[in-house]
XYZ file of C-alpha atoms in Angstrom:
697
model
C -49.908 10.631 -56.180
C -50.572 12.933 -53.251
C -53.449 10.708 -52.182
C -51.166 7.639 -52.251
C -48.515 9.472 -50.206
C -51.068 10.541 -47.624
C -52.480 7.009 -47.432
C -48.996 5.578 -46.947
C -48.294 8.088 -44.162
C -51.496 7.292 -42.291
C -50.831 3.554 -42.673
C -47.338 3.956 -41.226
C -48.721 6.016 -38.364
C -51.475 3.588 -37.386
C -49.336 0.469 -37.891
C -46.573 1.999 -35.796
C -49.037 3.042 -33.092
C -50.781 -0.350 -32.988
C -47.457 -2.198 -32.875
C -46.210 0.071 -30.100
C -49.311 -0.629 -28.047
C -48.692 -4.326 -28.352
C -45.406 -3.633 -26.546
C -46.456 -1.280 -23.735
C -43.070 -1.304 -22.046
C -40.846 1.407 -23.550
C -37.329 2.628 -22.958
C -38.150 6.290 -22.515
C -35.646 6.449 -19.688
C -32.918 5.900 -22.278
C -33.666 8.313 -25.096
C -37.216 9.580 -24.443
C -38.477 8.261 -27.785
C -41.138 5.704 -28.796
C -40.022 2.238 -29.778
C -41.178 -0.495 -32.095
C -39.912 -4.030 -31.951
C -38.983 -5.660 -35.278
C -40.044 -9.178 -36.071
C -37.675 -11.753 -34.743
C -35.927 -13.895 -37.318
C -35.435 -17.581 -36.517
C -32.004 -18.281 -35.016
C -29.400 -19.291 -37.527
C -27.865 -22.727 -37.293
C -24.507 -22.943 -35.604
C -21.708 -23.199 -38.160
C -19.536 -26.292 -37.977
C -16.233 -26.030 -36.141
C -13.494 -25.333 -38.670
C -10.303 -27.309 -38.543
C -8.131 -24.221 -38.652
C -7.064 -21.452 -36.336
C -9.833 -18.882 -36.626
C -10.748 -15.856 -34.564
C -14.136 -14.197 -34.605
C -14.589 -10.459 -34.075
C -15.444 -9.327 -30.571
C -19.116 -9.315 -29.749
C -20.544 -5.826 -30.052
C -21.461 -5.097 -26.472
C -21.587 -1.368 -27.019
C -24.639 -1.044 -29.237
C -28.130 -0.873 -27.799
C -30.498 -2.436 -30.383
C -33.649 -1.219 -28.603
C -32.318 2.330 -28.412
C -31.478 2.180 -32.118
C -34.997 0.946 -32.887
C -36.485 3.834 -30.931
C -34.297 6.381 -32.710
C -35.021 4.906 -36.143
C -38.763 4.883 -35.460
C -38.642 8.511 -34.295
C -36.607 9.453 -37.377
C -39.252 7.826 -39.574
C -42.125 9.603 -37.827
C -40.437 12.995 -37.799
C -39.242 12.663 -41.414
C -42.737 11.860 -42.682
C -44.159 14.646 -40.511
C -41.627 17.157 -41.866
C -42.351 16.006 -45.406
C -46.083 16.597 -45.016
C -45.454 19.983 -43.367
C -43.251 21.113 -46.262
C -45.730 19.847 -48.856
C -48.519 21.657 -47.035
C -46.547 24.878 -46.945
C -45.364 24.926 -50.564
C -47.776 22.732 -52.528
C -51.124 21.879 -50.984
C -52.059 23.376 -47.595
C -54.277 20.527 -46.258
C -51.311 18.144 -46.428
C -49.737 20.081 -43.564
C -52.344 18.681 -41.203
C -51.069 15.146 -41.916
C -47.893 16.029 -39.976
C -49.883 16.445 -36.763
C -50.406 12.759 -35.814
C -46.693 11.989 -36.000
C -45.835 14.908 -33.749
C -48.545 13.857 -31.303
C -47.051 10.357 -31.010
C -43.721 11.794 -29.871
C -45.442 14.325 -27.586
C -47.463 11.525 -25.976
C -44.307 9.552 -25.206
C -42.611 12.614 -23.779
C -45.523 13.335 -21.492
C -45.572 9.741 -20.289
C -41.981 10.268 -19.252
C -42.919 13.601 -17.652
C -45.636 11.860 -15.643
C -43.118 9.303 -14.369
C -40.775 12.138 -13.436
C -43.613 13.857 -11.572
C -44.248 10.679 -9.571
C -40.565 10.183 -8.699
C -39.121 13.684 -8.404
C -42.289 15.745 -7.828
C -41.378 17.786 -10.934
C -42.479 17.424 -14.548
C -38.952 17.790 -15.888
C -37.624 18.631 -19.329
C -39.781 16.104 -21.198
C -42.902 18.097 -20.364
C -41.583 21.407 -21.651
C -40.202 19.826 -24.852
C -43.510 18.103 -25.521
C -45.376 21.318 -24.745
C -43.242 23.175 -27.292
C -44.184 20.689 -30.037
C -47.848 20.683 -29.027
C -47.918 24.503 -29.067
C -46.484 24.472 -32.581
C -49.279 22.154 -33.700
C -51.961 24.166 -31.931
C -51.012 27.461 -33.575
C -50.351 25.967 -36.982
C -46.546 26.058 -36.919
C -46.317 22.688 -38.634
C -42.846 23.139 -40.110
C -41.191 24.339 -36.837
C -42.993 21.604 -34.877
C -41.952 18.882 -37.315
C -38.441 20.313 -37.576
C -38.097 20.293 -33.776
C -39.104 16.621 -33.686
C -36.803 15.775 -36.608
C -33.754 17.529 -35.138
C -34.579 15.987 -31.756
C -34.410 12.500 -33.324
C -31.445 13.289 -35.601
C -29.288 14.614 -32.775
C -29.945 11.480 -30.736
C -29.195 9.230 -33.673
C -25.867 10.954 -34.271
C -24.976 10.915 -30.578
C -25.945 7.265 -30.223
C -23.727 6.427 -33.193
C -20.758 8.454 -31.925
C -21.084 7.104 -28.391
C -21.332 3.494 -29.600
C -18.199 3.933 -31.725
C -16.352 5.628 -28.860
C -17.228 2.810 -26.480
C -16.269 0.216 -29.047
C -12.873 1.818 -29.712
C -12.368 2.246 -25.966
C -12.922 -1.276 -24.694
C -12.827 -3.585 -27.725
C -9.242 -4.395 -26.875
C -10.537 -5.849 -23.592
C -13.267 -7.965 -25.215
C -11.399 -9.933 -27.889
C -11.604 -13.665 -27.432
C -10.867 -16.491 -29.861
C -13.720 -18.762 -30.856
C -11.527 -21.835 -30.543
C -8.128 -22.594 -28.993
C -5.593 -25.346 -29.511
C -5.513 -27.615 -26.472
C -2.485 -29.822 -25.797
C -3.676 -33.381 -25.048
C -1.207 -36.282 -24.938
C 1.258 -34.361 -27.085
C -1.285 -33.499 -29.789
C -3.014 -30.177 -30.476
C -6.807 -30.447 -30.497
C -9.064 -27.591 -31.545
C -11.406 -26.888 -28.633
C -14.186 -24.303 -28.120
C -12.935 -21.440 -25.987
C -15.872 -21.827 -23.577
C -14.688 -25.318 -22.592
C -11.351 -24.165 -21.189
C -10.781 -24.810 -17.499
C -7.994 -24.089 -15.043
C -5.235 -26.654 -15.438
C -5.610 -27.099 -19.193
C -2.581 -26.466 -21.409
C -3.069 -24.379 -24.557
C -0.613 -23.794 -27.394
C -0.103 -20.332 -28.879
C 1.962 -19.725 -32.007
C 3.571 -16.721 -33.662
C 1.102 -13.965 -34.495
C -1.679 -15.333 -32.296
C -3.369 -13.655 -29.361
C -2.977 -15.290 -25.953
C -6.518 -16.269 -24.883
C -6.003 -16.864 -21.143
C -4.105 -15.824 -18.039
C -1.586 -18.476 -17.127
C 2.016 -19.614 -16.783
C 4.318 -20.807 -19.546
C 5.185 -24.483 -19.063
C 7.153 -24.923 -22.281
C 8.677 -22.732 -24.967
C 10.061 -19.229 -25.413
C 8.311 -16.280 -27.065
C 8.464 -12.541 -27.562
C 5.174 -11.134 -26.256
C 3.656 -7.729 -26.986
C 1.900 -6.538 -23.803
C 1.528 -2.903 -24.861
C -2.258 -2.785 -24.915
C -2.538 -4.252 -21.434
C 0.455 -2.939 -19.491
C 1.673 -0.039 -21.617
C 5.177 -1.524 -21.998
C 6.595 -0.108 -25.207
C 8.982 -2.996 -25.938
C 8.076 -6.683 -26.393
C 8.913 -8.868 -23.411
C 10.819 -12.133 -23.704
C 8.851 -14.852 -21.921
C 10.007 -18.355 -21.037
C 9.064 -21.288 -18.856
C 7.705 -20.132 -15.490
C 6.790 -16.615 -16.620
C 3.178 -15.367 -16.372
C 1.253 -14.292 -19.481
C -2.064 -12.500 -19.853
C -5.065 -12.707 -22.120
C -5.279 -10.223 -25.011
C -1.486 -9.975 -25.404
C 0.133 -11.136 -28.667
C 2.933 -13.606 -29.405
C 5.204 -11.800 -31.869
C 7.618 -14.693 -32.323
C 8.064 -18.161 -30.894
C 5.694 -20.812 -29.620
C 4.579 -21.401 -26.029
C 2.474 -23.837 -24.040
C 0.450 -22.146 -21.312
C -1.052 -23.732 -18.210
C -4.451 -22.067 -17.846
C -5.063 -20.251 -14.564
C -7.908 -17.912 -15.592
C -10.096 -17.870 -18.678
C -13.019 -15.838 -19.936
C -14.531 -13.419 -17.438
C -11.910 -14.283 -14.792
C -8.919 -12.980 -16.753
C -7.223 -9.725 -15.859
C -8.176 -8.157 -19.163
C -11.844 -9.138 -18.793
C -11.949 -7.651 -15.304
C -10.501 -4.412 -16.683
C -13.208 -4.459 -19.363
C -15.864 -4.857 -16.660
C -14.432 -1.908 -14.742
C -14.448 0.242 -17.872
C -18.053 -0.671 -18.657
C -19.088 0.320 -15.143
C -17.049 3.526 -15.247
C -18.672 4.672 -18.496
C -22.017 4.977 -16.707
C -20.589 7.708 -14.466
C -22.182 11.176 -14.538
C -19.733 14.060 -14.357
C -20.246 17.006 -12.009
C -20.761 19.355 -14.970
C -23.440 17.046 -16.326
C -25.198 16.907 -12.967
C -25.032 20.711 -12.684
C -26.582 21.086 -16.125
C -29.322 18.549 -15.364
C -30.123 20.246 -12.060
C -30.228 23.616 -13.821
C -32.514 22.129 -16.487
C -34.962 20.834 -13.883
C -34.946 24.042 -11.871
C -35.586 26.278 -14.890
C -38.636 24.403 -16.194
C -41.095 26.454 -14.121
C -39.407 29.857 -14.751
C -39.405 29.191 -18.512
C -43.100 28.251 -18.392
C -43.902 31.459 -16.508
C -41.770 33.533 -18.896
C -43.544 31.961 -21.865
C -46.984 32.730 -20.443
C -45.984 36.365 -19.780
C -44.498 36.678 -23.273
C -47.721 35.659 -24.996
C -49.716 38.883 -24.389
C -46.611 41.043 -24.976
C -45.067 39.555 -28.126
C -47.577 36.973 -29.340
C -47.817 33.166 -29.410
C -44.824 32.744 -31.767
C -42.466 34.444 -29.333
C -44.012 32.568 -26.403
C -43.273 29.235 -28.118
C -39.754 30.463 -28.956
C -39.171 31.097 -25.239
C -40.373 27.570 -24.467
C -38.021 26.176 -27.093
C -35.083 28.089 -25.571
C -34.944 25.803 -22.524
C -31.552 24.110 -22.150
C -33.080 20.631 -22.064
C -30.944 17.581 -21.376
C -28.357 18.254 -24.056
C -25.573 18.039 -21.478
C -26.724 14.484 -20.738
C -25.931 13.697 -24.354
C -22.662 15.616 -24.658
C -20.998 14.837 -21.287
C -20.752 11.042 -21.810
C -18.869 11.654 -25.055
C -16.344 13.816 -23.229
C -15.982 11.243 -20.452
C -15.417 8.459 -22.980
C -12.842 10.566 -24.825
C -10.762 11.149 -21.698
C -11.100 7.577 -20.432
C -9.844 6.362 -23.795
C -6.874 8.755 -23.763
C -5.977 7.875 -20.174
C -6.186 4.133 -20.819
C -3.724 4.529 -23.696
C -1.424 6.422 -21.341
C -1.450 3.501 -18.885
C -3.987 4.966 -16.431
C -7.072 2.956 -15.496
C -9.945 4.997 -14.043
C -12.142 2.780 -11.876
C -14.286 5.583 -10.476
C -15.184 8.537 -12.708
C -15.714 10.712 -9.634
C -11.941 10.825 -9.236
C -11.573 12.860 -12.444
C -13.902 15.538 -11.069
C -12.076 15.617 -7.738
C -8.486 15.665 -9.023
C -8.479 19.365 -10.061
C -9.477 20.217 -6.470
C -6.576 18.269 -4.915
C -3.981 20.482 -3.258
C -2.129 17.872 -1.189
C -0.526 14.601 -2.286
C 0.370 11.982 0.330
C 2.729 9.122 -0.563
C 3.139 5.865 1.239
C 6.864 5.234 1.363
C 7.633 1.543 0.989
C 6.590 0.130 -2.362
C 5.346 3.490 -3.618
C 8.327 5.852 -3.482
C 10.717 2.914 -3.243
C 10.947 -0.338 -5.162
C 10.320 -3.692 -3.531
C 13.890 -4.806 -4.166
C 16.609 -2.930 -2.221
C 20.184 -2.581 -3.477
C 23.571 -3.229 -1.929
C 25.105 0.046 -0.824
C 28.152 -1.298 1.043
C 30.023 -4.514 1.816
C 31.751 -4.538 5.221
C 34.602 -7.004 5.776
C 36.048 -7.873 9.169
C 38.370 -10.672 7.994
C 40.832 -11.528 5.263
C 38.058 -12.162 2.730
C 37.662 -9.510 0.062
C 34.324 -7.875 -0.714
C 34.008 -9.860 -3.964
C 34.721 -13.135 -2.148
C 32.085 -12.342 0.473
C 29.545 -11.537 -2.265
C 30.439 -14.791 -4.012
C 29.723 -16.847 -0.883
C 26.549 -14.869 -0.022
C 25.160 -15.038 -3.579
C 25.810 -18.790 -3.700
C 23.863 -19.238 -0.458
C 20.991 -17.001 -1.568
C 20.969 -18.097 -5.204
C 17.769 -20.149 -5.001
C 15.861 -17.667 -2.872
C 13.331 -15.292 -4.479
C 12.853 -12.722 -1.722
C 14.007 -9.121 -2.467
C 17.147 -9.177 -0.274
C 18.402 -12.385 -1.893
C 17.773 -10.976 -5.359
C 19.657 -7.788 -4.470
C 22.705 -9.745 -3.254
C 22.742 -11.964 -6.355
C 22.414 -8.921 -8.608
C 25.333 -7.157 -6.886
C 27.453 -10.299 -7.256
C 26.736 -10.348 -10.995
C 27.571 -6.647 -11.248
C 30.960 -7.231 -9.613
C 31.527 -10.471 -11.568
C 31.737 -12.493 -8.331
C 31.281 -16.161 -9.384
C 28.830 -18.576 -7.769
C 30.408 -21.623 -6.101
C 29.338 -25.278 -6.392
C 26.555 -25.923 -3.863
C 26.410 -29.194 -1.961
C 23.448 -28.844 0.374
C 21.306 -26.081 1.800
C 19.156 -25.510 4.867
C 16.731 -22.605 5.020
C 15.169 -21.099 8.089
C 12.399 -18.688 7.169
C 12.774 -15.302 8.809
C 16.285 -16.029 10.060
C 18.729 -16.993 7.344
C 20.228 -19.715 5.173
C 22.920 -22.303 5.885
C 24.660 -24.057 2.964
C 27.682 -26.188 2.228
C 29.808 -25.088 -0.731
C 32.889 -26.489 -2.463
C 35.861 -24.178 -2.944
C 38.799 -25.091 -5.186
C 42.243 -25.169 -3.579
C 44.174 -26.660 -6.496
C 43.197 -28.276 -9.776
C 42.866 -31.592 -7.986
C 41.766 -30.552 -4.522
C 38.749 -28.726 -3.034
C 37.253 -28.293 0.386
C 33.816 -28.065 1.875
C 32.854 -24.882 3.693
C 29.757 -24.071 5.723
C 28.331 -20.682 4.806
C 25.688 -18.897 6.855
C 23.903 -15.761 5.609
C 21.255 -14.007 7.686
C 20.361 -11.619 10.458
C 22.234 -11.068 13.707
C 19.452 -13.073 15.364
C 20.284 -16.002 13.078
C 23.976 -15.721 13.938
C 23.112 -15.730 17.639
C 21.028 -18.864 17.124
C 24.003 -20.489 15.375
C 26.274 -19.376 18.269
C 28.488 -17.258 16.035
C 29.911 -14.200 17.844
C 29.490 -10.769 16.242
C 32.549 -8.462 16.384
C 32.056 -4.997 17.970
C 32.806 -3.299 14.643
C 29.888 -5.084 12.973
C 27.622 -4.306 15.958
C 28.437 -0.593 15.534
C 27.615 -0.827 11.819
C 24.367 -2.591 12.746
C 23.357 0.285 15.050
C 24.117 2.851 12.382
C 22.158 0.907 9.752
C 19.178 0.651 12.071
C 19.138 4.420 12.534
C 19.295 5.005 8.762
C 16.621 2.467 7.920
C 19.075 0.157 6.130
C 19.263 -3.625 6.364
C 22.403 -5.523 7.372
C 22.904 -9.129 6.319
C 25.656 -11.050 8.195
C 27.959 -13.484 6.383
C 29.730 -16.272 8.300
C 32.120 -18.908 6.927
C 33.054 -21.959 8.967
C 31.733 -20.610 12.273
C 33.411 -17.209 11.850
C 31.656 -13.959 10.987
C 33.646 -12.551 8.067
C 31.586 -9.446 7.350
C 28.207 -8.003 6.480
C 26.328 -6.689 3.454
C 24.447 -3.406 3.835
C 21.302 -2.819 1.784
C 19.152 0.272 1.461
C 15.779 0.858 -0.166
C 15.903 1.555 -3.907
C 14.283 4.840 -4.744
C 12.018 4.802 -7.790
C 14.022 6.566 -10.516
C 11.003 8.664 -11.551
C 10.020 9.712 -7.999
C 11.909 13.016 -7.798
C 10.773 14.184 -11.243
C 7.188 13.247 -10.372
C 7.231 15.358 -7.195
C 8.648 18.335 -9.101
C 5.990 17.995 -11.809
C 3.212 17.893 -9.215
C 4.513 21.114 -7.712
C 4.517 22.753 -11.144
C 0.889 21.706 -11.576
C -0.208 23.587 -8.472
C 0.047 20.975 -5.690
C 0.658 23.041 -2.581
C 2.013 20.427 -0.204
C 3.325 16.858 -0.252
C 3.698 14.316 2.537
C 5.307 10.939 3.194
C 3.700 8.451 5.552
C 6.117 5.734 6.639
C 6.506 3.098 9.284
C 10.274 3.548 9.169
C 12.366 5.510 11.631
C 12.473 9.283 11.474
C 16.041 9.646 10.169
C 15.633 7.701 6.877
C 12.171 9.145 6.324
C 13.420 12.695 6.824
C 16.374 12.042 4.515
C 14.087 10.637 1.811
C 11.728 13.614 2.060
C 14.651 16.024 1.686
C 16.085 14.084 -1.266
C 12.764 14.116 -3.144
C 11.783 17.675 -2.234
C 8.726 16.533 -0.248
C 7.503 19.112 2.274
C 6.402 17.020 5.259
C 6.622 13.481 6.594
C 5.131 11.219 9.234
C 7.592 8.593 10.492
C 7.109 5.453 12.632
C 3.422 5.412 11.707
C 1.438 2.303 12.574
C -0.762 0.940 9.746
C -3.979 1.642 11.623
C -2.953 5.296 12.082
C -2.533 6.126 8.376
C -6.251 6.762 7.902
C -6.301 9.006 10.994
C -3.538 11.156 9.494
C -5.534 11.506 6.267
C -8.590 12.611 8.251
C -6.436 15.021 10.243
C -5.181 16.679 7.045
C -8.723 16.857 5.645
C -9.894 18.522 8.856
C -7.323 21.239 8.131
C -9.116 21.936 4.850
C -6.841 19.967 2.543
C -8.044 17.905 -0.437
C -6.006 14.717 -0.374
C -4.752 12.399 -3.080
C -3.221 9.329 -1.428
C -0.908 6.945 -3.276
C -0.368 3.563 -1.659
C 0.229 -0.044 -2.602
C -0.009 -2.183 0.526
C -2.735 -3.994 2.410
C -2.217 -1.563 5.282
C -3.005 1.344 2.919
C -6.557 0.226 2.147
C -8.324 2.309 4.836
C -6.267 5.419 4.022
C -7.105 4.941 0.330
C -10.781 4.843 1.230
C -10.590 8.018 3.357
C -8.725 10.125 0.776
C -10.558 12.399 -1.655
C -8.771 10.621 -4.504
C -6.968 7.296 -4.165
C -4.268 5.937 -6.474
C -2.456 2.620 -6.518
C 0.078 0.934 -8.773
C -0.232 -2.116 -10.965
C 1.421 -4.999 -9.136
C 0.422 -3.632 -5.727
C -1.492 -5.745 -3.223
C -4.891 -6.971 -4.369
C -6.616 -5.062 -1.567
C -4.958 -1.771 -2.575
C -5.842 -2.223 -6.244
C -9.431 -3.115 -5.383
C -9.789 -0.086 -3.087
C -8.076 2.586 -5.195
C -10.085 4.692 -7.638
C -7.200 4.921 -10.107
C -4.548 2.365 -11.095
C -1.255 3.378 -12.725
C -0.885 0.427 -15.087
C 2.843 0.825 -15.755
C 3.575 0.044 -12.110
C 5.438 3.326 -11.469
C 4.819 6.970 -10.618
C 5.673 8.472 -14.000
C 2.002 8.694 -15.015
C 0.968 10.562 -11.837
C 1.887 13.946 -13.299
C 0.120 13.022 -16.538
C -2.982 12.106 -14.522
C -3.210 15.543 -12.877
C -2.528 17.270 -16.180
C -5.303 15.329 -17.943
C -7.706 15.971 -15.041
C -7.312 19.732 -15.498
C -7.807 19.368 -19.240
C -10.938 17.310 -18.505
C -12.296 20.026 -16.205
C -11.719 22.700 -18.851
C -13.402 20.568 -21.500
C -16.433 19.926 -19.286
C -16.910 23.652 -18.666
C -16.743 24.280 -22.406
C -19.422 21.650 -22.873
C -21.528 23.228 -20.145
C -21.442 26.674 -21.755
C -22.092 25.195 -25.193
C -25.451 24.135 -23.723
C -26.287 27.071 -21.458
C -24.920 29.838 -23.714
C -27.188 29.240 -26.746
C -30.256 29.000 -24.511
C -29.419 32.345 -22.881
C -28.828 33.834 -26.330
C -32.183 32.538 -27.568
C -34.150 34.027 -24.659
C -32.340 37.342 -24.957
C -32.892 37.299 -28.714
C -36.644 36.747 -28.332
C -37.030 39.848 -26.154
C -34.476 42.222 -27.690
C -33.948 41.112 -31.318
C -37.339 39.468 -31.877
C -36.000 35.999 -32.631
C -38.624 33.654 -34.017
C -39.118 29.951 -33.331
C -36.960 28.847 -36.279
C -34.099 31.054 -35.072
C -34.121 29.460 -31.611
C -34.228 25.971 -33.134
C -31.202 26.758 -35.309
C -29.170 28.353 -32.502
C -29.841 25.439 -30.124
C -28.756 22.909 -32.750
C -25.590 24.871 -33.448
C -24.894 24.781 -29.697
C -25.522 21.035 -29.597
C -23.130 20.242 -32.427
C -20.577 22.662 -31.001
C -20.794 20.719 -27.736
C -20.297 17.410 -29.553
C -17.229 18.802 -31.314
C -15.880 20.069 -27.982
C -16.476 16.709 -26.286
C -14.587 14.848 -29.016
C -11.812 17.426 -29.453
C -9.442 15.751 -26.923
C -9.268 12.717 -29.228
C -8.038 14.994 -31.998
C -5.583 16.769 -29.689
C -4.055 13.472 -28.546
C -4.433 11.639 -31.873
C -0.682 11.031 -32.249
C -0.511 9.323 -28.859
C -3.443 7.065 -29.774
C -2.040 6.136 -33.163
C 0.283 3.382 -31.950
C -2.454 1.467 -30.157
C -4.818 1.920 -33.108
C -2.225 0.227 -35.320
C -1.924 -2.613 -32.810
C -5.700 -3.149 -32.761
C -5.808 -3.169 -36.567
C -3.008 -5.733 -36.656
C -4.984 -8.010 -34.376
């Protein structure tokens, strides 16, 4: 039986070695392990298209088959090696020598990687010292420690590969789901069509309970749509004809026909998935520090090991070698990064650049762009000024009728105020619009039940009234001057060639802005600024209202970046929040840049972080999570460095042996894994809702 076992082991070794040589290109850069390539099975035939609505699971983009093959091969080698070592130790001593070839295979691969590192970095790196530890074990007959080191080396990577793959899958699967087929509307009939054949302009039909497969606009139907996983909105949104919809959202009730605008890789959700995939490759500062420390301590550990040999013997010398910190942080840090990216994405925060998370705890100054960031796009009516016999409600009724078909923010604000005051819209006869000036319409007003009259209504700026040769009373001119100083807008209303009054509008402050500023101050932000192109008076008033320390008023767009550089020259670490095209350069100059969902395309492309809910409420959460991330990364760092320091100290002062150092290092590794994944447990209740949504899909 022992002879058969030995024969089987040697056969596995030589077959594995021969097969590996037939594939000289390895992936040592990934996991520093040998790889074998399994035989390729013939491709399966494509299944026929089913005449029913069917969705296939998302393609598993997170697993790395070659990495898994390498880990499995290393597990096989190290397991057989450990088995022979144990048999040799407890049953039949010569069997222990059969463990040597398997260890040598792994050592050879490690030293190939060390040679590549020597060529690129002019240093042998961690692979050399790890391989040397295993080779030393073999040389001095420590077959069990040598095999155990190789086995734990492979086991830890297998576990980490599994955990990381699952973390990635949970993190971005929501952004990868696509139906295999969709129902295309052609000549009034629904035809099942492969998803890949969709093009812009097609019309697809989505029913209750189905996932929307494309970005587009509803052309027919009404539905309640759950957008929680994409936008973070807690409540379903009622969608009707003309409303936009996005891929990966779900129709809870109703049926809609959607004109396709973007499909596949062009959809918003697919682009977010691409960003997340790119972000996951980021290396944190703590990871880089640990890797740099690992490279720099290779030579000192080698010297210490050589000096230990004559003092304490070869066993202690090998134990010192084995105490090196290695690249364990390279395995633990990505798990921590994935954990925090997952938590942040569920909180409505999209991290486009992982570097921002490392920089956020260093930020001491937050700079806000004013318009669109601290204020909403749509202003609100703050006063209605009458200079005639018309009441305020009558003026709003005329103005809202004139502006009723306009979609710009001022028109929407006037219409909304009219609805609030129950001012009715009048029958509209004809309308004439002059972009940038105003609107001129003809309305019908009822005199008696059988009689009405036509009235010409003009709504617009004072420049528009001058163009229409309508005089502006001195009282309205005085109001205009005051509004200009306060940063308010004044819309003139004229009826039948007479100016009857004006509607005053002021910017609408984001309801969460003041609380956000207070929360930032509680989190240690030392100073806050506003940068605005508006006049000084409204900017100063806004800063005082929000509790913001400083402001820059009447700032030209091209000067925003200069102000950021000026603050940085004073030693400040800047986080800049902006949403406009003119903020793009300032966003680039800042240490950390943040924009809002729904901002200009340029701002969203430039910013490192996007607040997906479209408001500032998540800004305080972002800084809070960044500090938690920093704390977690330092815990991970010490879970790697601490055990190594303990092992070296133990060798010299407590006479630790090789097995003791192996055990302590593995305890440190698994402690680091637990630490990296602990944020998921801490925030498990916040993740539960989205997990239920994914399961429902």
